[in-house]
């Protein structure tokens, strides 16, 4: 089975987010990026399929942020090929990303496309489903498990309250992963460094991808908390006393 | 696609014969928008044997119902194919979905295949003159983005709980238009093979009066005993956010939020939880929420009653000790 895993870089929320001068976008000048969490699970899901059933895993990512680290790390974890897609602006819209991935995938032999189902910076859509819509491929999102079954796949799609449905999907298909059946594997930095020396990234140009209509962004801003917690200040011991008082008033401690 | 009319469509989501509450939340909003734009609020109900559900959709001006055995169990492909065909022939101004598991799939598929704009995770939707403006929540609640949905058609997903359900509930009997399958579904390449019930947990966190919830801020499984000690001192139960469960540090039965349990304890102690909308959905109705987070900007502080900006590993020992000495004093 040939599996393509689409990896997306998203803003690192540990850093303070800034809005740019236009007031309609994040300021990317100093922005740090991390790999979208559910994409990390999509990669793990692909590698599990490879380990257990055999597969060729190709990872693809758009070229912005520290994407090379991400791609080499994927190779170090066990991906067979890593493709860097050039030609899009930094932090592109989700529809531009979906169209770019469509262009990249159209020349590839691929049975299964795995990608995260949801990214923290989604505004004009979720890449996985948009891509499936553009490519007219079967799609199931919000999955927690993908298993091969007679040339098809069985996926578990999560609903609210812990309910899930098992769905059988013919290939080729796009599957949106929320989490893999086990935590993403860890790869030591030394091994990534080693991979940088011994492996090469494939580069592909995706200029000329389809341009899709999207919403018109009027402004991007930080929310002003309408309601805010009453903050407790002081040393840990002081704060502990205050908390116990609050609990005592409510009869939550003796 | 042809130029759109002014109708506002709501995808009527249901599971196990019950419409989900987000459907009513959306219908109330659809009424308001349709009123402002001069269109109709339309509920679109797909399934098999679902006609009885139309009775509770009285807030809609009209219910479009499509019934077929192949729509009985939800699959994104079959439901998207039907919605796509209906939207192409009837050209609504907006198609509204809950930002739920099925809603996210359908909205993206439709926007991609019809090549129309999509806005996701909205908290507000307002008509301004002839425009409809949507505000999305992103970056775990740290940013808002206001966007014009365009002249239509466009697709919008809305966060559960963003609008009151009451406006979408009516005891009127709605007009129902039963529509035959508008598209052959023999090319659908997926089917539901079974439903998987949540594994019963060792405890039912929805029944626990006191919950100590840990998030990614707990950093390692080794640190969990600190939270367990606090829970023991409070007579409470430990639960967590999704990343903690995904790491395997707590069982799925202890997950609070959109894909876990909805809880309403007397006390919810949030430790190292950022307050992402998917988590908040599961705990916002707790009687008392105390949040501990090292980041003063964490969105959890706009949900909590009391907040402390501190490294939890500094506060926890002091708090557990304080609770212990109070108990000793009381005994
Ligand atoms: C379809 C879908 C369903 C989802 N369902 C759920 C769900 O059911 N439940 C759920 O929880 N999430 C769910 N999520 C995930 C959700 O979007 C968030 O990713 C998740 O809630 C974040 O968990 P967190 O707050 O523990 O982690 P983070 O967002 O990483 O936050 C960790 C916090 O810990 C703080 N911190 C770090 N170190 C310390 C310290 N030493 N002391 C104090 N504070 C510290 C940080 O400041 C930060 O605020 C879902 C997502 C999707 C897409
Ligand atoms: N939005 C939806 N519309 C229709 N069916 C759905 C939707 N979401 C989930 N379902 C399915 O509806 C089925 C209800 O079947 P039952 O339990 O027999 O009433 C469940 O099995 C779900 O798979």
XYZ file of C-alpha atoms in Angstrom, chain A residues 11 13 15-17 19 26 37 41 102 117-118 120-126 129-130 132-134 136-142 144 154 156-172 178-179 182-184 210 212-223 225 227-232 236-237 239-241 243-244 246-248 250-254, chain B residues 15-16 74-77 101-102 104-105 108-109 111-113 115-121 128 131 133 135-149 157 189-198 210 216 234 242-243 246-248 252 258-260 266-267 269 278 287-288 290 296-297 301-302 304-310 314-315 318-319 322-323 326-327 330:
180
model
C 1.755 28.613 14.913
C 0.982 28.669 20.859
C 4.837 31.980 21.800
C 2.857 35.215 22.006
C 0.785 35.633 18.811
C -1.427 40.419 14.379
C -1.032 36.688 11.933
C -0.692 17.901 16.451
C -0.883 11.414 14.790
C -3.974 18.128 -4.769
C -8.332 16.414 10.594
C -8.117 19.714 12.303
C -5.457 25.101 15.534
C -5.270 27.795 12.841
C -8.156 26.517 10.710
C -10.371 29.400 9.598
C -11.273 28.906 5.936
C -11.631 25.155 6.304
C -10.035 21.894 7.278
C -11.902 17.326 3.827
C -11.279 20.180 1.398
C -11.006 15.079 -0.610
C -13.750 17.352 -1.968
C -11.397 18.827 -4.569
C -13.540 13.776 -5.437
C -12.172 10.983 -3.221
C -13.996 9.149 -0.415
C -13.294 10.839 2.927
C -13.828 10.082 6.585
C -12.507 12.512 9.188
C -12.105 12.524 12.978
C -8.786 7.230 15.850
C -11.643 -0.064 8.306
C -13.030 4.221 13.514
C -14.714 7.605 13.403
C -15.309 9.346 16.731
C -18.525 11.060 17.726
C -19.392 12.989 20.863
C -19.519 11.236 24.204
C -17.098 8.460 23.326
C -19.344 6.846 20.681
C -17.626 5.747 17.475
C -18.563 4.084 14.209
C -16.489 1.594 12.300
C -16.612 2.466 8.603
C -15.289 0.406 5.713
C -13.786 2.635 3.017
C -12.645 1.646 -0.485
C -9.310 2.914 -1.706
C -8.055 5.327 -2.851
C -7.603 13.013 15.040
C -5.476 10.539 16.953
C -0.928 4.931 20.218
C 1.052 8.080 21.085
C 3.343 9.407 18.331
C -6.035 25.778 -8.549
C -10.366 28.655 -4.843
C -12.859 31.239 -3.619
C -12.763 31.926 0.104
C -14.219 34.239 2.698
C -13.038 37.853 2.914
C -11.221 38.364 6.193
C -12.125 41.700 7.785
C -10.055 41.546 10.903
C -8.143 39.246 13.166
C -7.954 40.118 16.835
C -7.422 38.829 20.336
C -10.588 38.280 22.338
C -12.453 38.306 27.942
C -15.762 37.374 31.903
C -12.590 36.673 33.739
C -11.659 34.568 36.712
C -10.905 36.316 39.968
C -7.155 35.886 40.234
C -5.567 34.678 43.457
C 2.016 29.197 46.901
C 1.271 28.872 50.624
C -2.755 30.909 47.519
C -3.284 27.447 49.030
C -4.884 29.085 52.113
C -8.266 28.235 47.903
C -9.081 26.235 51.019
C -13.109 29.347 49.097
C -13.758 25.603 49.259
C -14.738 25.811 52.916
C -18.925 26.254 49.724
C -18.863 23.278 52.033
C -16.415 21.447 49.781
C -13.967 20.750 52.593
C -14.782 19.985 56.215
C -27.672 10.262 16.237
C -29.625 7.216 17.378
C -24.173 8.322 8.583
C -21.286 8.275 6.142
C -19.689 11.544 5.025
C -19.705 10.510 1.380
C -17.480 15.150 13.869
C -20.019 14.805 11.057
C -16.719 19.177 9.990
C -16.503 16.355 7.435
C -15.193 20.587 4.117
C -16.308 18.063 1.515
C -16.838 23.460 0.094
C -14.095 21.493 -1.669
C -16.280 19.797 -4.239
C -15.586 25.216 -4.801
C -17.436 27.639 -2.547
C -16.138 29.514 0.529
C -16.057 27.878 3.947
C -15.665 29.426 7.392
C -15.156 27.096 10.351
C -15.545 27.166 14.140
C -25.169 43.436 8.517
C -23.972 40.742 4.384
C -20.369 38.197 8.948
C -16.395 35.265 13.667
C -14.258 32.136 14.012
C -12.372 31.103 17.063
C -8.860 29.834 16.459
C -5.561 29.038 18.137
C -7.245 27.361 21.082
C -9.379 30.431 21.769
C -6.494 32.913 21.701
C -7.575 34.573 18.432
C -10.780 35.600 16.727
C -11.171 36.172 13.008
C -14.050 38.120 11.511
C -14.905 37.358 7.888
C -17.544 38.174 5.291
C -19.214 35.009 3.984
C -19.525 25.513 10.832
C -17.504 3.700 -1.545
C -17.974 3.378 2.190
C -20.379 1.804 4.673
C -20.795 1.645 8.427
C -19.934 -1.856 9.648
C -20.728 -1.388 13.345
C -21.174 1.111 16.134
C -18.667 1.120 18.961
C -19.945 2.028 22.401
C -17.609 3.824 24.782
C -15.308 16.849 42.688
C -0.669 18.667 29.043
C -10.556 16.704 48.217
C -7.499 14.846 25.439
C -3.691 15.061 25.057
C -3.893 10.321 23.863
C -0.574 9.845 25.652
C -2.094 6.892 27.466
C -10.524 7.350 27.693
C -16.201 17.306 23.025
C -15.115 13.734 22.328
C -15.152 12.683 25.973
C -19.613 20.936 42.204
C -15.884 21.616 41.844
C -9.999 21.926 39.440
C -13.259 21.388 22.709
C -20.612 24.956 39.741
C -17.145 26.153 40.699
C -10.608 26.862 39.760
C -1.663 34.360 32.349
C -3.172 34.512 28.824
C -9.167 31.947 32.818
C -12.188 33.328 31.012
C -12.926 29.795 35.534
C -14.352 31.450 38.650
C -10.933 31.617 40.302
C -7.532 31.517 38.675
C -3.911 31.182 39.741
C -0.970 31.978 37.470
C 1.685 29.655 38.826
C 4.912 24.753 43.152
C 1.278 25.068 44.189
C 1.337 23.484 49.354
C -2.323 22.960 48.586
C -3.008 22.898 53.568
C -5.980 20.605 52.962
C -7.281 21.534 57.872
C -8.615 17.998 58.022
C -11.252 19.451 62.012
